[in-house]
CSV table of C-alpha atoms and ligand atoms in Angstrom, one decimal:
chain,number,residue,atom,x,y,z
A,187,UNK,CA,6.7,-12.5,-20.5
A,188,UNK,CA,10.3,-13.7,-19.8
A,189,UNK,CA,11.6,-14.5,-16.2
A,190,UNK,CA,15.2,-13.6,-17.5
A,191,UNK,CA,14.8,-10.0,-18.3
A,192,UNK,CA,10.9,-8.8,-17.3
A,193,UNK,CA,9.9,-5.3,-17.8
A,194,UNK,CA,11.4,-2.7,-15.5
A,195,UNK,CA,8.6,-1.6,-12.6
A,196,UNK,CA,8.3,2.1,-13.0
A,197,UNK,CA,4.3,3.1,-11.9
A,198,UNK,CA,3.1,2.7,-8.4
A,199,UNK,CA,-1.2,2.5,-8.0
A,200,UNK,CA,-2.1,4.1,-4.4
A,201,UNK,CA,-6.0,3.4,-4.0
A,202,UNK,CA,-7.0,5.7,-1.9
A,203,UNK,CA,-11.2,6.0,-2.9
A,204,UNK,CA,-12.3,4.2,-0.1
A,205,UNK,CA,-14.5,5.6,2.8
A,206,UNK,CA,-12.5,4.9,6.1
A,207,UNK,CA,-15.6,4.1,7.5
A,208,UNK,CA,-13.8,2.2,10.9
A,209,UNK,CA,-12.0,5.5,11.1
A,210,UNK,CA,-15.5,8.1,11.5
A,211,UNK,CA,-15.6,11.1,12.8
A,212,UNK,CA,-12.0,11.3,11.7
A,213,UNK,CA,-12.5,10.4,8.2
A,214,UNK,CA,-15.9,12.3,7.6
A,215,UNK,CA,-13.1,15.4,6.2
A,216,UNK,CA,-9.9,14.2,6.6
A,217,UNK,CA,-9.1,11.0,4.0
A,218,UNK,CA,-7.9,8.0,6.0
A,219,UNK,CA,-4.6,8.0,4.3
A,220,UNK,CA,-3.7,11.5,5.8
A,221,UNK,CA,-3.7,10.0,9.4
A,222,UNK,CA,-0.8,10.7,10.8
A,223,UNK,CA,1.8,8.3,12.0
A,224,UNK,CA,3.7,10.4,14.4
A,225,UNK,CA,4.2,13.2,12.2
A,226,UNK,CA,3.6,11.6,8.6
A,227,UNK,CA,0.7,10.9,6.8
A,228,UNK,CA,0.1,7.3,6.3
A,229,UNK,CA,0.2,8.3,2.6
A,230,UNK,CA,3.7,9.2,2.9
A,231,UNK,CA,5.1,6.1,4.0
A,232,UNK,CA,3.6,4.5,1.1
A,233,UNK,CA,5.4,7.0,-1.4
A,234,UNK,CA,8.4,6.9,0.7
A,235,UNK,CA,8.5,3.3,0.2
A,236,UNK,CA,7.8,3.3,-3.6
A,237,UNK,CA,11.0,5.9,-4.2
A,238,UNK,CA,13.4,3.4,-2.4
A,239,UNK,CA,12.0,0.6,-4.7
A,240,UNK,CA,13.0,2.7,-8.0
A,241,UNK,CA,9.6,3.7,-8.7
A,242,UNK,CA,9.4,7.0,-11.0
A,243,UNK,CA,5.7,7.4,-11.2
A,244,UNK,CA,3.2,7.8,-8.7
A,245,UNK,CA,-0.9,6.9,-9.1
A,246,UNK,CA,-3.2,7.8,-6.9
A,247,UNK,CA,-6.5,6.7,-7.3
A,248,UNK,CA,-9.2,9.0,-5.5
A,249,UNK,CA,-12.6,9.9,-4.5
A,250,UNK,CA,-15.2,12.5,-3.5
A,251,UNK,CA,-13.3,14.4,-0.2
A,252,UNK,CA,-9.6,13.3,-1.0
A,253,UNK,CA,-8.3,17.1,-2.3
A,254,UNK,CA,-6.2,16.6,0.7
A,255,UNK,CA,-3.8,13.7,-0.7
A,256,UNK,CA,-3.4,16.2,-4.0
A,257,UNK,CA,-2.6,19.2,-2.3
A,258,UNK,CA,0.0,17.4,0.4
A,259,UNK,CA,2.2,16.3,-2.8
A,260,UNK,CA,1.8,20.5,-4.3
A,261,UNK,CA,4.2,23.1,-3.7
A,262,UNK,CA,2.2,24.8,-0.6
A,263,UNK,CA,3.7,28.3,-2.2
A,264,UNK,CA,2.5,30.4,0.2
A,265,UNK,CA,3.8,28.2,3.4
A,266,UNK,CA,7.1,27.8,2.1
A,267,UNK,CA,7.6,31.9,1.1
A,268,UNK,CA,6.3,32.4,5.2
A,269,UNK,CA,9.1,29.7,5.9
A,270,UNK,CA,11.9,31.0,4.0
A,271,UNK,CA,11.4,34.6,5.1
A,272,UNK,CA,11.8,33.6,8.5
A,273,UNK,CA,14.6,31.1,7.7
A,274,UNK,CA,13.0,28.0,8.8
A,275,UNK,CA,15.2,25.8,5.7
A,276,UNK,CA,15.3,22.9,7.8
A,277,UNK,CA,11.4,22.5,7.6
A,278,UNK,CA,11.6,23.3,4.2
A,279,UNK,CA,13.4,20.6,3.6
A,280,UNK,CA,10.8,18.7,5.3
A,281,UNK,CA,8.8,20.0,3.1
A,282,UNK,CA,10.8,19.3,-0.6
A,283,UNK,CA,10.7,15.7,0.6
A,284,UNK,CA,6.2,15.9,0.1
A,285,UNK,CA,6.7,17.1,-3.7
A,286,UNK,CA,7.5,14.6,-6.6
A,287,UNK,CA,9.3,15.6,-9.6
A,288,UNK,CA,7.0,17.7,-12.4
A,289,UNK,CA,4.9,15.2,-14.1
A,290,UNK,CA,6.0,12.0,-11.6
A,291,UNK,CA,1.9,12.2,-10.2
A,292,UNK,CA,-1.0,11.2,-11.6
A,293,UNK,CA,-4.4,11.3,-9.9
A,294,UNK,CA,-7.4,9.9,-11.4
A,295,UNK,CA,-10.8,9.3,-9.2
A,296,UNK,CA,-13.2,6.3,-8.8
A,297,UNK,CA,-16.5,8.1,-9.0
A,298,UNK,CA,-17.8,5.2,-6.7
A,299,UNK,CA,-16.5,3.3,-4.4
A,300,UNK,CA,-17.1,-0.4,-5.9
A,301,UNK,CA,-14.3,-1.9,-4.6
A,302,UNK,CA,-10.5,-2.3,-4.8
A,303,UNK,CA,-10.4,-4.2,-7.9
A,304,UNK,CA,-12.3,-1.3,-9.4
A,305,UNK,CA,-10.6,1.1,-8.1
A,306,UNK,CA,-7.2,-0.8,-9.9
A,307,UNK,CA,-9.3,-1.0,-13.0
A,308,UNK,CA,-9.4,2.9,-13.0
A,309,UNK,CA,-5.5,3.3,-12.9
A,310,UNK,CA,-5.7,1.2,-16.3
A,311,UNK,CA,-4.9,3.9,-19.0
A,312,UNK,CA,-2.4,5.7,-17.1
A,313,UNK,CA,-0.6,2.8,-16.4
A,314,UNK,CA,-0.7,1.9,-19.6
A,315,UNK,CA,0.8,-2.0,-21.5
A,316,UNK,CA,4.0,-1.8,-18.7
A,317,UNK,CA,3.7,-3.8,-15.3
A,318,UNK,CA,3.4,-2.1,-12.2
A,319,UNK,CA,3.1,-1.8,-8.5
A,320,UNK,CA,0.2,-1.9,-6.2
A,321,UNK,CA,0.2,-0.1,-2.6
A,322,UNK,CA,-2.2,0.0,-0.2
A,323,UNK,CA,-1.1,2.4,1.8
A,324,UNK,CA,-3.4,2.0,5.0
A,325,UNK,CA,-0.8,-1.5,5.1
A,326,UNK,CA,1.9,0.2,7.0
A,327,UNK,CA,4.7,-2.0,6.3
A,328,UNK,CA,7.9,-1.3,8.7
A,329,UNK,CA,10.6,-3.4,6.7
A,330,UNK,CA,15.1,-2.3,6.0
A,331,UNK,CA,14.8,-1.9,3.2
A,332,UNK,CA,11.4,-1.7,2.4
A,333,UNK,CA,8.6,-4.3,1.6
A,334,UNK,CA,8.0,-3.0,-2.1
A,335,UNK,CA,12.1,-2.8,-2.8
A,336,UNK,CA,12.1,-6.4,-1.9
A,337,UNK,CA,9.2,-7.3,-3.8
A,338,UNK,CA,10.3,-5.4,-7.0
A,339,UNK,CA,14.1,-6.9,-6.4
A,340,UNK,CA,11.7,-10.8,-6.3
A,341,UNK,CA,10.2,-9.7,-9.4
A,342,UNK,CA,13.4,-9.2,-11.5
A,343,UNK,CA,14.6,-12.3,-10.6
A,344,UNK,CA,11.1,-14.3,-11.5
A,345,UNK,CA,9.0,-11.8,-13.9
A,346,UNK,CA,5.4,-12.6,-13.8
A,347,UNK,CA,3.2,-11.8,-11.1
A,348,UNK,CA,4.4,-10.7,-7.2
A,349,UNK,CA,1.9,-10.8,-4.1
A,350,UNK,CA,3.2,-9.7,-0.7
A,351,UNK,CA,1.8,-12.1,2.1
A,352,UNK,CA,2.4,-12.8,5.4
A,353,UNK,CA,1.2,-15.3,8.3
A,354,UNK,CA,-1.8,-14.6,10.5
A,355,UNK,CA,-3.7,-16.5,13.5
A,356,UNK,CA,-5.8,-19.2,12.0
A,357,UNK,CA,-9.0,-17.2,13.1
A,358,UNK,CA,-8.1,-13.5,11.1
A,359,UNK,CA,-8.0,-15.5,8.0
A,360,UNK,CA,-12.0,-14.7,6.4
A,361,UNK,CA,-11.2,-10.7,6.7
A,362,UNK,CA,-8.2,-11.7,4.1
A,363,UNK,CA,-7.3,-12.4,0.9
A,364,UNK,CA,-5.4,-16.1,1.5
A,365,UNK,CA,-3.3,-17.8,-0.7
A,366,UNK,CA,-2.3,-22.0,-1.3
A,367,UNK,CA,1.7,-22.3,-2.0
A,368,UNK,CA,3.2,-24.7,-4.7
A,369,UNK,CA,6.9,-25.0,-5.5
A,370,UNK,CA,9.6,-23.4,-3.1
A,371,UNK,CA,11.9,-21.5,-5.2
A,372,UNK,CA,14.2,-19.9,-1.9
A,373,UNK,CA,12.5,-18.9,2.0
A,374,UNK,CA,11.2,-16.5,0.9
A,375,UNK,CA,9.5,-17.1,-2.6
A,376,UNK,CA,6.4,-19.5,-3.4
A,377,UNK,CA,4.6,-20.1,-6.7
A,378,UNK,CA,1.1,-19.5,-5.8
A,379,UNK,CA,-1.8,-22.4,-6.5
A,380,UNK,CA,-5.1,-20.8,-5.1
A,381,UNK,CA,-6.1,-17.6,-4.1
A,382,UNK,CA,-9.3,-17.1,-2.2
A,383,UNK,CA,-11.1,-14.1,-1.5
A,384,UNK,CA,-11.8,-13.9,2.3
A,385,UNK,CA,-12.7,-17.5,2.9
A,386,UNK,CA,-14.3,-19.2,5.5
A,387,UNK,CA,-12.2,-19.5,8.3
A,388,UNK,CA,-12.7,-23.6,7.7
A,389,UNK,CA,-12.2,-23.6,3.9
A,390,UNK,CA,-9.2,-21.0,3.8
A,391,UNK,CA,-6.0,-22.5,1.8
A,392,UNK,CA,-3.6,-21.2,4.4
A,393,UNK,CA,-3.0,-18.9,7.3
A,394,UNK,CA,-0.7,-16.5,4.4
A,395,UNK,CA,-3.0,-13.3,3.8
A,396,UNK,CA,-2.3,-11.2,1.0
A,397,UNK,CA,-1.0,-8.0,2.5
A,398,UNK,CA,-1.6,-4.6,0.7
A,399,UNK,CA,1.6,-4.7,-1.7
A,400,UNK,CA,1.9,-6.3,-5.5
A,401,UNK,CA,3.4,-6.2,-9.0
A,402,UNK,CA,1.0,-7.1,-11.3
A,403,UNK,CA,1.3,-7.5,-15.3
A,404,UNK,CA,-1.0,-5.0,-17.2
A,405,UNK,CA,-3.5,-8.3,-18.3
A,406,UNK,CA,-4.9,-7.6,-14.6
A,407,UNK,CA,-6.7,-4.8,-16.3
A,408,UNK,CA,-8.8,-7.1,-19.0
A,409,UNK,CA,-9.7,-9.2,-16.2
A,410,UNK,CA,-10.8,-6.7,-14.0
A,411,UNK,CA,-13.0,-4.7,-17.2
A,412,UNK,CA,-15.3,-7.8,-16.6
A,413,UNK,CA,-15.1,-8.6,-13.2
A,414,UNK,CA,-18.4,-9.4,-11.2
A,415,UNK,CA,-18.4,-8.2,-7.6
A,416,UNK,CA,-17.4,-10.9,-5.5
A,417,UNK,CA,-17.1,-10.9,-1.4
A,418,UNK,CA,-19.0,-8.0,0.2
A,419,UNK,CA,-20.9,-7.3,-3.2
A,420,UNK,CA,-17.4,-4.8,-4.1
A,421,UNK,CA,-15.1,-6.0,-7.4
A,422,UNK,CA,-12.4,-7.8,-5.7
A,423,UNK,CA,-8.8,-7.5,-7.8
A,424,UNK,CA,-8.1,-11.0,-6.1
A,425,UNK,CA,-10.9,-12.8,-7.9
A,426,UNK,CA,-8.9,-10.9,-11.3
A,427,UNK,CA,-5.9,-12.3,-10.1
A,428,UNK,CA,-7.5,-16.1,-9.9
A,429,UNK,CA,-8.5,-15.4,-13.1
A,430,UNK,CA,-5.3,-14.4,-14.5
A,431,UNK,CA,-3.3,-17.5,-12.4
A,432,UNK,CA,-4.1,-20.0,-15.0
A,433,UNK,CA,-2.4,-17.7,-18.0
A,434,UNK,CA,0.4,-16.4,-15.9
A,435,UNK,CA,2.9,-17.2,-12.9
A,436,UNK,CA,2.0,-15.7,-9.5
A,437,UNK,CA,4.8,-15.9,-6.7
A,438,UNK,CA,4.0,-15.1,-3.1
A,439,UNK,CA,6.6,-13.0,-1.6
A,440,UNK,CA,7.4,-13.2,2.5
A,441,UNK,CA,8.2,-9.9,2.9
A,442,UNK,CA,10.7,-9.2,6.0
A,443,UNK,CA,9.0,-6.5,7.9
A,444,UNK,CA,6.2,-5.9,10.5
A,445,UNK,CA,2.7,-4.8,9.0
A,446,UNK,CA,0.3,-2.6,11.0
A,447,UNK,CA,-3.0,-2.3,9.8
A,448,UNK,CA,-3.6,1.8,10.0
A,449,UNK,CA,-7.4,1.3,8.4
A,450,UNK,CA,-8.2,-0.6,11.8
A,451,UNK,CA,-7.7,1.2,14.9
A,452,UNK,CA,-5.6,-1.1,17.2
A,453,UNK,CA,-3.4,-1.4,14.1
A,454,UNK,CA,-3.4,2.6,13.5
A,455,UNK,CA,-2.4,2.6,17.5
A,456,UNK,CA,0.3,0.3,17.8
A,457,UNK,CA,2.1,2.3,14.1
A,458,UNK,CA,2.3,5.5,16.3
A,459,UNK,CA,4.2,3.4,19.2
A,460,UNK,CA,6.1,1.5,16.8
A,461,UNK,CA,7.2,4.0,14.6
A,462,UNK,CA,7.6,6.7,18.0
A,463,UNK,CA,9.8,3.8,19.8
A,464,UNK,CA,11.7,3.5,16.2
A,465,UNK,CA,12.8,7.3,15.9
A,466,UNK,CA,16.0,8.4,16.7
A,467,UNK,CA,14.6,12.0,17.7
A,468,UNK,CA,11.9,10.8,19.7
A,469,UNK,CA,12.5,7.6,21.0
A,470,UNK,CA,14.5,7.9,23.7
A,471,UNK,CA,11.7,11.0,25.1
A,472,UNK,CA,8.7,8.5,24.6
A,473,UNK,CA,9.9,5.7,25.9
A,474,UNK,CA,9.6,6.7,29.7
A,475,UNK,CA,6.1,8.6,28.8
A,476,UNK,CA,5.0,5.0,27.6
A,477,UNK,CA,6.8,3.0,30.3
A,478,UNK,CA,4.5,5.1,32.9
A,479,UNK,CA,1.2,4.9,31.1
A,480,UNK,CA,1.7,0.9,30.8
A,481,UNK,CA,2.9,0.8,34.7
A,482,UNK,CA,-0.4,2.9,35.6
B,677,UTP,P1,-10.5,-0.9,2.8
B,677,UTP,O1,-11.7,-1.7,2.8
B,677,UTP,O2,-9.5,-1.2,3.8
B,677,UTP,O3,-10.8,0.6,2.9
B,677,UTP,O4,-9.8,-0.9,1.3
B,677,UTP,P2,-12.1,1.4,3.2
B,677,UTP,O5,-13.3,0.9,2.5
B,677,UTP,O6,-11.8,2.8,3.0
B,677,UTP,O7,-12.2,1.2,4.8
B,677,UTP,P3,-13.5,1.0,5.8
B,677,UTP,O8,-13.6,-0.5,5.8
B,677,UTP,O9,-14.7,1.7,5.2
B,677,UTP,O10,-13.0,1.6,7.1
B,677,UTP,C1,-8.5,-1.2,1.0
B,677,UTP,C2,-7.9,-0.1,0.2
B,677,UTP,O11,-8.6,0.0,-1.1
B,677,UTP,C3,-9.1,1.3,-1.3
B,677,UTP,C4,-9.1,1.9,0.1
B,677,UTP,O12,-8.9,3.3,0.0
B,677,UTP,C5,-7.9,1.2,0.8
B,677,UTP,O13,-6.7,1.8,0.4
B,677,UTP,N1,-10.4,1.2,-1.9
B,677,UTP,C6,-11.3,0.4,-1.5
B,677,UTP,C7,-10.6,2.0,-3.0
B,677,UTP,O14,-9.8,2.9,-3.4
B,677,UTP,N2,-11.9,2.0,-3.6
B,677,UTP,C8,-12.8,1.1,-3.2
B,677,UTP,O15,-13.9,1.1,-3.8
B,677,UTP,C9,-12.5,0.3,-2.1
């Protein structure tokens, strides 16, 4: 590995096997990641993202009941014919923007749910020897530009590994991955010493949780082909990445943006405000509607 000139970042890993269980009924057919914030699904901000940050191929680790997340990034054939027939090209265009370039997606599934580092560990060969990025889409990030084009822009000036983290109240810190700091290389960029798996609130580190975005180096994958389950009996990728911090350098990034937690409800909530409030088109119209409720 060499900090002067690492490896480009090319592949994105979306896991997206998970259950949604805080999201039931809703997730019992519908995958949590095709939610919609305002009119997107949560999915699609995460892809978004990954094409402003350079990336040119997209993997999307799934699981039993996900056909949805495959089918929203296919030509829907039959939709668009209806559409251009009766000239709707503006919501075709909506449409174009849903389909990456033949060949840019990959889907593989994670027969079981066994936990995110798993679910990694399945994206293994077709990410291939190259390093890459790591999404967790249900982490809305709301950052100009976005969290992952920072993180990627971090990585080319450092190389090794990057970990997106952020500050939260003292007592949110066990539901976390939490990371210890060592040398101060600008504001915004920290070597990391310690990473800990949702601690106890009383042994945690730090208040800095890790939070849903990465660049890892491929040797991630040997540690995670042996990895024991760790905190809530799943494979955790952060007890991969302890492993992997005594061979290689780890730098926690402080992203500038706002997170919102869309696998949690009060975070899934306060997206559709956020992002409402932050449209152009729709702003300026929901912004009284919400000004009444509050005032209610
Ligand atoms: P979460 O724990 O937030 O997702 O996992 P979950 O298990 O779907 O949610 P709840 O707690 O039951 O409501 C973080 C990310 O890791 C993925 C999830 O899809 C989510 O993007 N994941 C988790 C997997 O792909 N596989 C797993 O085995 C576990």
């Amino acid at each position: 590995m060499s900090a002067k000139s690492p490896r480009k970042v090319r592949k994105v890993v979306f896991p997206v096997a998970g259950l949604g269980t805080r999201f039931l009924p809703a997730t019992k057919v519908i995958p949590k990641e095709m939610l919609t914030v305002v009119d997107k699904p949560v999915i699609q901000y995460a892809v978004e993202e990954a094409i402003e940050a350079g990336i040119e191929h997209f993997i999307f680790v799934t699981g039993r009941g996900k056909n949805a997340i495959e089918d929203h990034f296919d030509l829907a054939y039959e939709l668009e014919a209806t559409l251009k027939a009766r000239g709707k090209t503006a919501e075709i265009e909506i449409l174009k923007a849903t389909r990456p370039l033949f060949g840019a997606a990959s889907f593989v599934r994670q027969q079981e749910p066994l936990g995110l580092g798993h679910a990694v560990w399945c994206a293994r060969d077709i990410v291939g020897d190259e390093p890459f990025a790591l999404t967790l889409p249900d982490m809305l990030i709301h950052g100009k530009p976005g969290c992952l084009a920072q993180m990627i822009e971090t990585y080319n000036n450092h190389g090794g590994n990057v970990v997106a983290v952020e500050q939260v109240p003292h007592e949110h810190v066990n539901r976390y991955g939490v990371v210890a700091l060592g040398k101060t290389f600008n504001e915004r960029t920290h070597s990391i010493t310690a990473m800990v798996e949702k601690p106890k609130i009383e042994d945690a580190p730090s208040d800095l949780i890790i939070s849903g975005r990465y660049v890892l180096q491929p040797e991630i994958f040997e540690k995670l082909a042996t990895q024991k389950p760790g905190a809530g009996g799943e494979i955790q990728l952060t007890d991969s990445m302890i492993a992997l911090l005594s061979e290689q350098d780890f730098f926690a990034y402080k992203f500038d943006g706002k997170t919102y937690d869309c696998g949690d409800k009060i975070g899934y909530l306060a997206a559709n405000v956020a992002y409402a409030l932050d449209r152009p088109d729709i702003g300026p119209q929901f912004r009284p509607v919400l000004d009444d409720l509050m005032h209610k």
